[in-house]
Short mmCIF file of C-alpha atoms in Angstrom, two decimals:
data_model
loop_
_atom_site.label_atom_id
_atom_site.label_comp_id
_atom_site.label_asym_id
_atom_site.label_seq_id
_atom_site.Cartn_x
_atom_site.Cartn_y
_atom_site.Cartn_z
CA MET A 1 102.17 154.97 97.42
CA LEU A 2 102.39 151.39 98.71
CA ALA A 3 99.36 149.07 98.63
CA ARG A 4 99.05 145.51 99.92
CA VAL A 5 96.44 143.00 98.73
CA GLN A 6 95.76 139.51 100.09
CA SER A 7 95.56 136.58 97.68
CA CYS A 8 96.15 132.82 97.38
CA ALA A 9 98.15 130.59 95.06
CA VAL A 10 97.72 126.88 94.42
CA LEU A 11 100.47 124.28 94.77
CA GLY A 12 99.24 120.75 94.15
CA VAL A 13 95.80 120.51 95.74
CA GLU A 14 96.70 122.94 98.52
CA ALA A 15 96.68 126.73 98.42
CA PHE A 16 99.03 128.99 100.34
CA PRO A 17 98.48 132.63 101.35
CA LEU A 18 100.14 135.20 99.18
CA ALA A 19 100.59 138.96 99.50
CA VAL A 20 100.63 141.21 96.44
CA GLU A 21 102.49 144.43 97.23
CA VAL A 22 102.40 147.29 94.74
CA ASP A 23 104.63 150.35 95.04
CA ALA A 24 104.22 153.23 92.58
CA VAL A 25 106.90 155.94 92.71
CA PRO A 26 107.79 158.81 90.37
CA GLY A 27 110.28 158.03 87.65
CA MET A 28 110.53 156.42 84.26
CA ASN A 29 107.35 154.55 83.24
CA LYS A 30 108.23 150.95 83.94
CA THR A 31 106.56 147.95 85.58
CA ARG A 32 108.40 145.06 87.23
CA ILE A 33 106.90 141.90 88.74
CA VAL A 34 109.20 140.15 91.23
CA GLY A 35 108.77 137.06 93.40
CA LEU A 36 109.37 134.13 91.05
CA PRO A 37 106.47 134.69 88.63
CA ASP A 38 105.97 132.23 85.78
CA THR A 39 105.18 133.26 82.20
CA ALA A 40 101.43 133.56 82.80
CA VAL A 41 102.01 135.89 85.76
CA LYS A 42 104.50 138.01 83.80
CA GLU A 43 101.99 138.35 80.97
CA SER A 44 99.42 139.66 83.44
CA GLU A 45 101.10 143.06 83.17
CA SER A 46 99.58 143.66 79.72
CA ARG A 47 96.16 142.29 80.71
CA VAL A 48 96.04 144.33 83.90
CA TRP A 49 96.98 147.63 82.22
CA SER A 50 94.25 147.21 79.60
CA ALA A 51 91.67 146.10 82.19
CA ILE A 52 92.42 149.12 84.41
CA ARG A 53 92.15 151.55 81.54
CA ASN A 54 88.98 149.99 80.06
CA SER A 55 87.31 149.91 83.49
CA GLY A 56 87.60 153.68 83.84
CA PHE A 57 90.47 153.84 86.33
CA ARG A 58 93.69 155.82 86.05
CA THR A 59 96.77 153.82 85.24
CA PRO A 60 99.77 154.37 87.52
CA ARG A 61 102.55 156.62 86.30
CA GLY A 62 106.24 156.18 87.00
CA HIS A 63 108.08 153.15 88.29
CA VAL A 64 105.71 150.40 89.49
CA VAL A 65 107.11 147.44 91.43
CA ILE A 66 104.83 144.46 92.09
CA SER A 67 106.13 142.01 94.68
CA LEU A 68 104.61 138.56 95.20
CA ALA A 69 105.40 137.28 98.68
CA PRO A 70 106.65 134.80 99.75
CA ALA A 71 109.30 135.47 97.15
CA ASP A 72 110.92 132.02 97.28
CA MET A 73 107.85 130.11 95.98
CA ARG A 74 107.06 130.06 92.29
CA LYS A 75 103.73 131.65 91.29
CA GLU A 76 101.78 130.10 88.42
CA GLY A 77 98.62 130.83 86.47
CA SER A 78 96.44 133.85 85.83
CA ALA A 79 94.60 134.00 89.17
CA LEU A 80 96.76 136.92 90.35
CA ASP A 81 95.39 139.33 87.73
CA LEU A 82 92.68 140.71 90.02
CA PRO A 83 94.85 141.29 93.13
CA ILE A 84 97.55 142.93 90.98
CA ALA A 85 95.01 145.23 89.33
CA VAL A 86 93.37 146.16 92.66
CA GLY A 87 96.80 146.77 94.14
CA MET A 88 97.69 149.12 91.28
CA ILE A 89 94.52 151.22 91.62
CA ALA A 90 94.83 151.17 95.42
CA ALA A 91 98.41 152.45 95.11
CA THR A 92 97.02 155.46 93.22
CA ASP A 93 94.34 156.22 95.89
CA GLN A 94 91.42 155.05 93.74
CA VAL A 95 90.33 152.35 96.23
CA PRO A 96 90.46 152.84 100.01
CA ASP A 97 92.40 150.21 101.93
CA THR A 98 89.81 149.74 104.72
CA ARG A 99 88.51 146.36 103.42
CA LEU A 100 91.62 145.13 101.65
CA PRO A 101 93.21 143.41 104.71
CA ALA A 102 90.06 141.36 105.38
CA TYR A 103 89.59 139.78 101.94
CA ALA A 104 91.64 137.62 99.61
CA LEU A 105 91.30 138.33 95.87
CA VAL A 106 91.72 135.90 92.94
CA GLY A 107 90.65 136.03 89.32
CA GLU A 108 91.77 136.30 85.72
CA LEU A 109 91.06 139.57 83.93
CA ALA A 110 89.90 140.06 80.36
CA LEU A 111 91.08 143.18 78.55
CA ASP A 112 87.72 144.88 79.17
CA GLY A 113 87.96 144.31 82.93
CA THR A 114 85.56 141.37 83.21
CA LEU A 115 86.59 138.35 85.27
CA ARG A 116 87.17 134.83 84.04
CA PRO A 117 87.15 131.68 86.20
CA VAL A 118 90.33 130.22 87.66
CA ALA A 119 91.42 126.78 88.82
CA GLY A 120 91.59 125.74 92.46
CA ALA A 121 88.71 127.81 93.86
CA ILE A 122 87.95 125.35 96.68
CA ALA A 123 91.58 125.22 97.80
CA MET A 124 91.72 129.03 97.80
CA ALA A 125 88.53 129.31 99.86
CA ILE A 126 89.94 126.87 102.42
CA CYS A 127 93.19 128.85 102.51
CA ALA A 128 91.34 132.14 103.11
CA ARG A 129 89.30 130.54 105.89
CA ASP A 130 92.33 128.98 107.59
CA LYS A 131 94.18 132.28 107.45
CA GLY A 132 91.33 133.92 109.35
CA LEU A 133 90.23 136.25 106.56
CA ARG A 134 86.65 137.43 106.41
CA GLY A 135 86.08 136.50 102.79
CA LEU A 136 87.30 135.67 99.31
CA LEU A 137 86.57 137.76 96.21
CA LEU A 138 86.58 135.62 93.09
CA PRO A 139 84.90 135.37 89.67
CA ALA A 140 81.18 134.66 89.78
CA GLN A 141 81.70 131.46 87.76
CA ASN A 142 83.73 130.00 90.65
CA ALA A 143 81.26 130.97 93.40
CA GLU A 144 79.21 127.76 93.32
CA GLU A 145 82.37 125.69 93.72
CA ALA A 146 83.97 127.79 96.47
CA GLY A 147 80.63 128.19 98.24
CA VAL A 148 80.79 124.64 99.62
CA VAL A 149 83.44 125.83 102.09
CA ARG A 150 81.91 127.07 105.33
CA GLY A 151 83.42 129.69 107.62
CA VAL A 152 84.40 132.24 104.97
CA ASP A 153 82.35 134.70 102.86
CA VAL A 154 82.53 133.85 99.17
CA ILE A 155 81.98 137.13 97.31
CA PRO A 156 81.19 136.64 93.59
CA VAL A 157 82.19 139.56 91.35
CA ARG A 158 81.99 139.88 87.58
CA SER A 159 84.45 142.66 86.85
CA LEU A 160 87.30 144.75 88.20
CA SER A 161 85.02 147.73 88.69
CA GLU A 162 82.53 145.66 90.71
CA ALA A 163 85.35 144.36 92.93
CA ALA A 164 86.62 147.91 93.45
CA GLU A 165 83.12 149.17 94.32
CA PHE A 166 82.67 146.40 96.89
CA LEU A 167 86.07 147.02 98.48
CA ALA A 168 85.30 150.74 98.64
CA GLY A 169 82.03 150.01 100.43
CA ARG A 170 79.90 151.60 97.71
CA GLN A 171 78.27 148.34 96.53
CA ALA A 172 76.91 145.42 98.55
CA VAL A 173 77.45 141.90 97.29
CA ALA A 174 75.78 139.03 99.14
CA PRO A 175 78.06 136.08 99.95
CA HIS A 176 77.30 132.97 97.93
CA VAL A 177 76.39 129.81 99.84
CA THR A 178 76.10 126.55 97.93
CA ASP A 179 73.22 124.22 98.81
CA ILE A 180 75.19 121.08 99.64
CA ASP A 181 72.13 119.03 100.57
CA ALA A 182 70.56 119.66 97.16
CA ILE A 183 73.79 118.63 95.41
CA PHE A 184 73.86 115.32 97.29
CA ALA A 185 70.15 114.76 96.71
CA ASN A 186 70.54 115.20 92.96
CA GLY A 187 74.02 113.78 92.68
CA ARG A 188 73.38 110.12 91.89
CA THR A 189 72.94 109.63 88.16
CA HIS A 190 71.83 106.54 86.30
CA VAL A 191 74.44 103.79 86.18
CA PRO A 192 73.90 100.53 84.23
CA ASP A 193 72.41 97.91 86.54
CA LEU A 194 74.44 94.95 87.73
CA ASN A 195 71.65 92.46 86.95
CA GLU A 196 71.91 93.37 83.25
CA VAL A 197 75.10 91.29 83.07
CA LYS A 198 74.21 87.70 82.27
CA GLY A 199 75.48 84.98 84.58
CA GLN A 200 78.82 85.43 86.40
CA ALA A 201 77.21 85.16 89.85
CA HIS A 202 80.55 84.42 91.55
CA VAL A 203 82.17 87.46 89.88
CA LYS A 204 79.31 89.68 91.07
CA ARG A 205 79.87 88.29 94.55
CA ALA A 206 83.56 89.19 94.30
CA LEU A 207 82.66 92.72 93.17
CA THR A 208 80.31 93.04 96.13
CA VAL A 209 83.10 92.04 98.51
CA ALA A 210 85.50 94.44 96.81
CA ALA A 211 83.02 97.34 97.06
CA ALA A 212 82.20 96.56 100.70
CA GLY A 213 85.84 96.62 101.80
CA GLY A 214 87.42 98.93 99.21
CA HIS A 215 89.56 96.06 97.90
CA ASN A 216 91.46 95.93 94.63
CA ILE A 217 90.25 93.24 92.23
CA LEU A 218 91.60 91.49 89.14
CA MET A 219 89.25 89.80 86.65
CA ILE A 220 90.81 87.36 84.22
CA GLY A 221 89.03 85.49 81.46
CA PRO A 222 88.50 85.12 77.71
CA PRO A 223 87.27 88.05 75.59
CA GLY A 224 83.53 88.70 75.62
CA THR A 225 82.80 87.25 79.06
CA GLY A 226 81.62 90.55 80.56
CA LYS A 227 84.71 91.85 82.38
CA THR A 228 84.36 95.41 81.10
CA MET A 229 80.58 95.43 81.62
CA LEU A 230 81.00 94.30 85.22
CA ALA A 231 83.63 96.96 85.93
CA ALA A 232 81.42 99.69 84.44
CA ARG A 233 78.65 98.75 86.87
CA LEU A 234 80.87 98.90 89.95
CA PRO A 235 80.14 102.62 90.68
CA GLY A 236 76.46 101.71 91.02
CA ILE A 237 77.12 99.46 94.04
CA LEU A 238 79.70 101.61 95.82
CA PRO A 239 78.60 103.39 99.02
CA ASP A 240 77.65 107.05 98.91
CA MET A 241 80.43 109.59 99.38
CA THR A 242 80.69 111.55 102.60
CA PHE A 243 81.03 115.33 102.46
CA GLU A 244 84.71 115.10 103.39
CA GLU A 245 85.35 112.63 100.57
CA ALA A 246 83.43 114.82 98.11
CA LEU A 247 85.45 117.88 99.14
CA GLU A 248 88.77 116.02 98.74
CA THR A 249 87.81 114.75 95.30
CA THR A 250 86.54 118.14 94.12
CA ARG A 251 89.78 119.83 95.18
CA ILE A 252 91.71 117.49 92.90
CA TYR A 253 89.43 118.09 89.92
CA SER A 254 89.49 121.82 90.61
CA VAL A 255 93.23 122.00 89.86
CA ALA A 256 93.15 119.57 86.90
CA PRO A 257 93.13 121.74 83.75
CA THR A 258 92.51 118.87 81.33
CA VAL A 259 89.31 117.62 82.98
CA GLN A 260 85.97 119.16 82.10
CA ARG A 261 83.36 119.02 84.86
CA ARG A 262 80.01 120.64 85.50
CA ASP A 263 79.43 119.88 89.17
CA SER A 264 80.43 122.39 91.83
CA LEU A 265 80.87 119.47 94.24
CA ILE A 266 81.66 115.96 93.03
CA VAL A 267 79.35 113.62 94.95
CA ARG A 268 79.59 110.61 92.60
CA ARG A 269 82.59 108.37 93.06
CA PRO A 270 84.99 108.85 90.12
CA PHE A 271 85.42 106.08 87.57
CA ARG A 272 88.58 106.52 85.53
CA SER A 273 89.41 104.19 82.66
CA PRO A 274 92.60 105.31 80.86
CA HIS A 275 93.58 103.78 77.53
CA HIS A 276 96.37 101.21 77.57
CA THR A 277 98.62 103.64 75.67
CA ALA A 278 98.59 106.02 78.66
CA THR A 279 102.03 107.32 79.63
CA THR A 280 103.65 107.19 83.03
CA VAL A 281 103.06 110.93 83.54
CA SER A 282 99.37 110.67 82.64
CA ILE A 283 98.95 107.85 85.16
CA ALA A 284 101.01 109.26 88.05
CA GLY A 285 100.76 113.00 87.34
CA GLY A 286 103.28 115.72 86.61
CA GLY A 287 103.91 117.67 83.44
CA GLN A 288 106.40 119.79 81.58
CA GLY A 289 108.19 122.80 83.02
CA GLN A 290 106.79 123.99 86.34
CA SER A 291 103.41 122.24 86.01
CA ALA A 292 102.47 119.30 88.22
CA HIS A 293 98.97 118.28 87.23
CA PRO A 294 97.20 115.33 88.92
CA GLY A 295 97.26 112.04 87.03
CA GLU A 296 94.73 109.24 86.74
CA VAL A 297 95.65 107.79 90.15
CA SER A 298 94.65 111.09 91.77
CA LEU A 299 91.59 111.73 89.56
CA ALA A 300 90.34 108.32 90.77
CA HIS A 301 90.71 109.33 94.45
CA ASN A 302 87.80 107.96 96.51
CA GLY A 303 86.63 106.12 93.40
CA VAL A 304 87.68 103.47 90.90
CA LEU A 305 90.66 103.22 88.55
CA PHE A 306 89.86 100.63 85.87
CA LEU A 307 92.64 99.26 83.70
CA ASP A 308 91.31 97.11 80.87
CA GLU A 309 93.71 94.72 79.10
CA LEU A 310 96.24 95.15 81.89
CA PRO A 311 99.27 93.49 80.20
CA GLU A 312 98.98 95.93 77.29
CA PHE A 313 99.92 98.86 79.53
CA ASN A 314 103.46 100.17 79.65
CA ARG A 315 105.40 98.29 82.36
CA ALA A 316 106.74 101.55 83.80
CA ALA A 317 103.20 103.02 83.95
CA LEU A 318 102.02 100.00 85.93
CA GLU A 319 104.91 100.13 88.37
CA VAL A 320 104.05 103.70 89.43
CA LEU A 321 100.82 102.29 90.85
CA ARG A 322 102.69 100.58 93.65
CA GLN A 323 103.25 103.65 95.81
CA PRO A 324 99.69 105.06 95.69
CA LEU A 325 98.27 101.56 96.26
CA GLU A 326 100.40 101.21 99.38
CA GLU A 327 100.32 104.76 100.79
CA GLY A 328 97.24 106.38 99.26
CA LEU A 329 99.48 109.23 98.07
CA VAL A 330 101.59 109.99 95.02
CA HIS A 331 104.68 112.16 95.40
CA ILE A 332 105.77 114.07 92.29
CA ARG A 333 109.29 115.42 92.55
CA ARG A 334 111.04 117.39 89.86
CA ALA A 335 114.10 119.60 89.83
CA ASN A 336 112.16 122.77 90.65
CA TYR A 337 109.09 121.60 92.53
CA SER A 338 107.62 118.85 94.68
CA VAL A 339 103.91 118.17 95.23
CA THR A 340 101.87 115.41 96.82
CA TYR A 341 98.44 114.37 95.59
CA PRO A 342 96.00 112.07 97.44
CA SER A 343 95.50 108.82 95.52
CA ARG A 344 93.34 106.45 97.54
CA PHE A 345 91.32 104.44 95.01
CA MET A 346 90.00 100.99 94.21
CA LEU A 347 92.06 99.37 91.48
CA VAL A 348 89.98 97.20 89.14
CA VAL A 349 91.89 95.44 86.37
CA ALA A 350 90.84 93.04 83.61
CA MET A 351 92.98 90.86 81.39
CA ASN A 352 92.97 87.84 79.13
CA PRO A 353 94.67 84.62 80.28
CA CYS A 354 96.95 84.62 77.23
CA PRO A 355 97.67 86.76 74.13
CA CYS A 356 94.87 85.14 72.08
CA GLY A 357 92.52 85.04 75.08
CA CYS A 358 91.38 81.43 74.63
CA ARG A 359 93.57 79.68 77.18
CA THR A 360 90.73 79.08 79.68
CA ASP A 361 87.91 78.85 77.13
CA PRO A 362 86.85 75.18 76.79
CA ARG A 363 85.16 75.82 73.41
CA ARG A 364 88.06 77.51 71.64
CA GLU A 365 91.59 76.30 71.09
CA CYS A 366 94.46 78.41 72.37
CA ARG A 367 97.02 79.21 69.66
CA CYS A 368 99.67 80.57 72.03
CA SER A 369 102.92 78.74 72.71
CA PRO A 370 104.18 78.33 76.29
CA GLY A 371 106.78 81.01 75.56
CA ASP A 372 104.09 83.43 74.36
CA ILE A 373 102.06 82.87 77.51
CA GLN A 374 105.12 83.25 79.75
CA ARG A 375 106.12 86.53 78.11
CA TYR A 376 102.53 87.78 78.31
CA MET A 377 102.25 87.06 82.02
CA ALA A 378 105.76 88.41 82.68
CA ARG A 379 104.52 91.89 81.81
CA LEU A 380 102.95 91.98 85.26
CA SER A 381 105.30 92.13 88.23
CA GLY A 382 104.80 90.08 91.35
CA PRO A 383 104.84 93.12 93.69
CA LEU A 384 101.99 94.70 91.73
CA LEU A 385 99.89 91.53 91.81
CA ASP A 386 100.54 91.25 95.55
CA ARG A 387 98.80 94.60 95.97
CA ILE A 388 95.61 93.29 94.36
CA ASP A 389 93.41 91.76 97.04
CA ILE A 390 90.98 89.68 94.97
CA HIS A 391 91.70 87.56 91.89
CA VAL A 392 88.64 86.11 90.17
CA ASP A 393 88.25 83.98 87.05
CA VAL A 394 85.58 85.11 84.56
CA PRO A 395 84.63 82.05 82.49
CA ALA A 396 82.88 81.92 79.13
CA LEU A 397 79.08 81.87 79.30
CA SER A 398 76.94 78.92 78.27
CA PHE A 399 74.13 79.13 75.72
CA ASP A 400 71.46 78.89 78.44
CA GLU A 401 72.97 81.86 80.28
CA LEU A 402 73.17 83.93 77.11
CA ALA A 403 69.60 83.09 76.05
CA ASP A 404 68.07 83.88 79.45
CA ASN A 405 66.48 87.36 79.19
CA ARG A 406 65.51 87.61 82.85
CA PRO A 407 67.44 89.91 85.23
CA SER A 408 70.45 88.02 86.51
CA GLY A 409 70.88 88.24 90.27
CA PRO A 410 70.18 91.17 92.58
CA SER A 411 69.95 94.73 91.29
CA SER A 412 72.60 97.38 91.89
CA ALA A 413 70.36 99.12 94.44
CA GLU A 414 70.02 95.92 96.48
CA VAL A 415 73.74 95.24 96.39
CA ARG A 416 74.52 98.87 97.26
CA ALA A 417 72.32 98.64 100.37
CA THR A 418 74.28 95.58 101.52
CA VAL A 419 77.59 97.28 100.77
CA GLN A 420 76.53 100.45 102.61
CA GLU A 421 75.61 98.44 105.71
CA ALA A 422 79.03 96.76 105.72
CA ARG A 423 80.79 100.11 105.27
CA ASN A 424 78.77 101.55 108.17
CA ARG A 425 80.06 98.76 110.40
CA GLN A 426 83.62 99.57 109.37
CA ARG A 427 83.23 103.30 110.00
CA ALA A 428 81.82 102.61 113.44
CA ARG A 429 84.66 100.19 114.21
CA TYR A 430 87.51 102.42 113.04
CA ARG A 431 85.94 105.71 114.23
CA GLY A 432 87.18 107.76 111.33
CA ARG A 433 90.82 106.62 111.50
CA ILE A 434 90.44 104.75 108.21
CA ALA A 435 87.54 104.41 105.79
CA CYS A 436 87.42 100.67 105.08
CA ASN A 437 89.08 97.29 105.66
CA ALA A 438 91.39 97.60 102.66
CA HIS A 439 93.24 100.40 104.47
CA LEU A 440 94.08 98.33 107.57
CA ASP A 441 97.76 98.29 108.46
CA GLY A 442 99.58 95.52 110.32
CA LYS A 443 98.57 96.81 113.74
CA GLY A 444 94.96 97.17 112.66
CA ILE A 445 94.90 93.61 111.33
CA ARG A 446 96.13 92.24 114.67
CA GLU A 447 93.58 94.35 116.52
CA HIS A 448 90.46 93.78 114.41
CA CYS A 449 90.92 90.50 112.48
CA HIS A 450 90.16 87.95 115.19
CA MET A 451 89.41 84.39 114.06
CA GLY A 452 88.73 80.97 115.56
CA GLU A 453 90.97 77.92 115.60
CA ALA A 454 89.30 76.32 112.57
CA ALA A 455 89.86 79.49 110.55
CA GLN A 456 93.52 79.58 111.63
CA ARG A 457 94.07 76.02 110.48
CA ILE A 458 92.55 76.76 107.07
CA LEU A 459 94.74 79.83 106.67
CA GLU A 460 97.87 77.92 107.70
CA SER A 461 97.14 75.21 105.15
CA ALA A 462 96.54 77.80 102.43
CA LEU A 463 99.84 79.52 103.15
CA ASP A 464 101.75 76.26 102.72
CA ARG A 465 99.85 75.19 99.59
CA LEU A 466 99.82 78.53 97.71
CA GLY A 467 103.11 79.95 98.99
CA LEU A 468 101.52 83.31 99.75
CA SER A 469 103.76 86.27 100.60
CA ALA A 470 103.42 88.23 103.84
CA ARG A 471 101.54 90.93 101.95
CA ALA A 472 99.16 88.36 100.44
CA TYR A 473 98.59 86.95 103.95
CA ASP A 474 97.46 90.38 105.11
CA LYS A 475 95.23 90.68 102.03
CA VAL A 476 93.48 87.40 102.91
CA LEU A 477 92.77 88.65 106.42
CA ARG A 478 91.46 92.01 105.17
CA VAL A 479 89.13 90.31 102.68
CA ALA A 480 87.97 87.87 105.37
CA ARG A 481 87.24 90.80 107.66
CA THR A 482 85.02 92.26 104.91
CA LEU A 483 83.22 88.96 104.42
CA ALA A 484 82.48 88.86 108.15
CA ASP A 485 81.14 92.42 107.96
CA LEU A 486 78.83 91.44 105.10
CA ASP A 487 77.50 88.66 107.35
CA GLY A 488 77.20 91.07 110.30
CA GLN A 489 79.71 89.14 112.42
CA ASP A 490 82.47 90.50 114.65
CA THR A 491 84.65 87.36 114.49
CA ILE A 492 86.10 85.93 111.28
CA GLY A 493 84.83 82.41 110.72
CA ASP A 494 86.30 79.49 108.82
CA GLN A 495 83.86 80.11 105.94
CA HIS A 496 85.18 83.66 105.61
CA ILE A 497 88.81 82.51 105.50
CA GLY A 498 87.92 79.81 102.99
CA GLU A 499 86.24 82.27 100.62
CA ALA A 500 89.04 84.82 101.04
CA VAL A 501 91.66 82.18 100.17
CA GLN A 502 89.71 81.26 97.02
CA TYR A 503 90.21 84.84 95.83
CA ARG A 504 93.99 84.18 95.84
CA SER A 505 93.85 80.85 94.00
CA LEU A 506 94.93 82.42 90.70
CA ASP A 507 98.36 83.12 92.22
CA LYS A 508 99.45 79.57 91.42
CA ALA A 509 96.97 78.59 88.71
CA LEU A 510 97.83 81.30 86.20
CA PHE A 511 100.76 83.37 87.34
#
């Protein structure tokens, strides 16, 4: 008898509909799985047979052919265990096919028939909804995650027998609905406060501008001046995530096997800080064989990617940042597969001004030769630096600043309120087309970055003096647009252009 079961398979952060067809005919006892299965899918044969037998069902006799359609797309992972098992018992008339066409099934089976969680539950729930199915049967451990998707019944089951009883109509299982409001209400955790960092008022101002407009920022200064501490406090001043941003971010983490997470919906902006020994693949994504796991640029989507000691990173690993910084996407192409991951993040980098770090410290003598400094700075390419909107110098602190135990400057909550107000102005202006000023393209700059004659003269003078590239020119206008938003103004003033140009002054001074 022929049975057909609906399912889903994940490719990148998207899931595509998949049909599992099982045909059991008399003949020699043999099972074949066709349709480009990977090793994990082929091994499901042994798991499924044991799970069927230990769940009290009859195992099929004769020649069993299991087809995974569409046959020209490779199937990976263990999520097809449940649909294959249900298809096999349905092909032997042990489960009626009345409910099978209305539900998609995913889940990994243990040998005793219990279900284990799988990756990509949110993507599969979205796929089932978009296909017009009534619901999705999946392991109970994945229900909280998939339950954030509205418009489809998320049916949590704990075993093969429970799934079969539900599909046969002999057992009722209530759909799981995740309380999204409660997740957002409890989502913000404690982050170190910005006013705990001593001094560095101008750097905190630069971080505020970067957070308000989603701009990339480079901090350069001697060791021990607070660069890492300032970067660690950036998530505390970023605006709250929208539901759409939280769903996008959670989909990425859902398919990342190397990342442990506890939240069914990620409502805190990610903060990723890879070590400087990170490889190109770990930064951009990919993997061996048929795998294409998201890298750090995708895990930082809608959040912050912090690279400490920037020149110590592999040059090739840094160059792969150029495409996601420009497009907000990273394309991973291999011989046998091609996937695209979203990678829209704030890049925050910190570095010393020279190999010993003392070049800009007035109290310590720099031991580096001009050749050492030139080679150190040459590790960073001009095109990469052009994609960083704000450059800020982080000087050494004085004794009075270090000895002052009072809170330094506004708190993170106060700064976040200012940043949120500026972001609200940007969302109202762009009406959902883009999220913030850093994402403005050339047309958007001409349309929204209006300035007076005095501001134009200042910008013209800065271009001649600093020799800014066309990309750097656009960066100045984007940053100036953010400064105007922080002041609640629709037109960019000369003070906004002047401050924005100051954030490019390191182009000539140090690089």
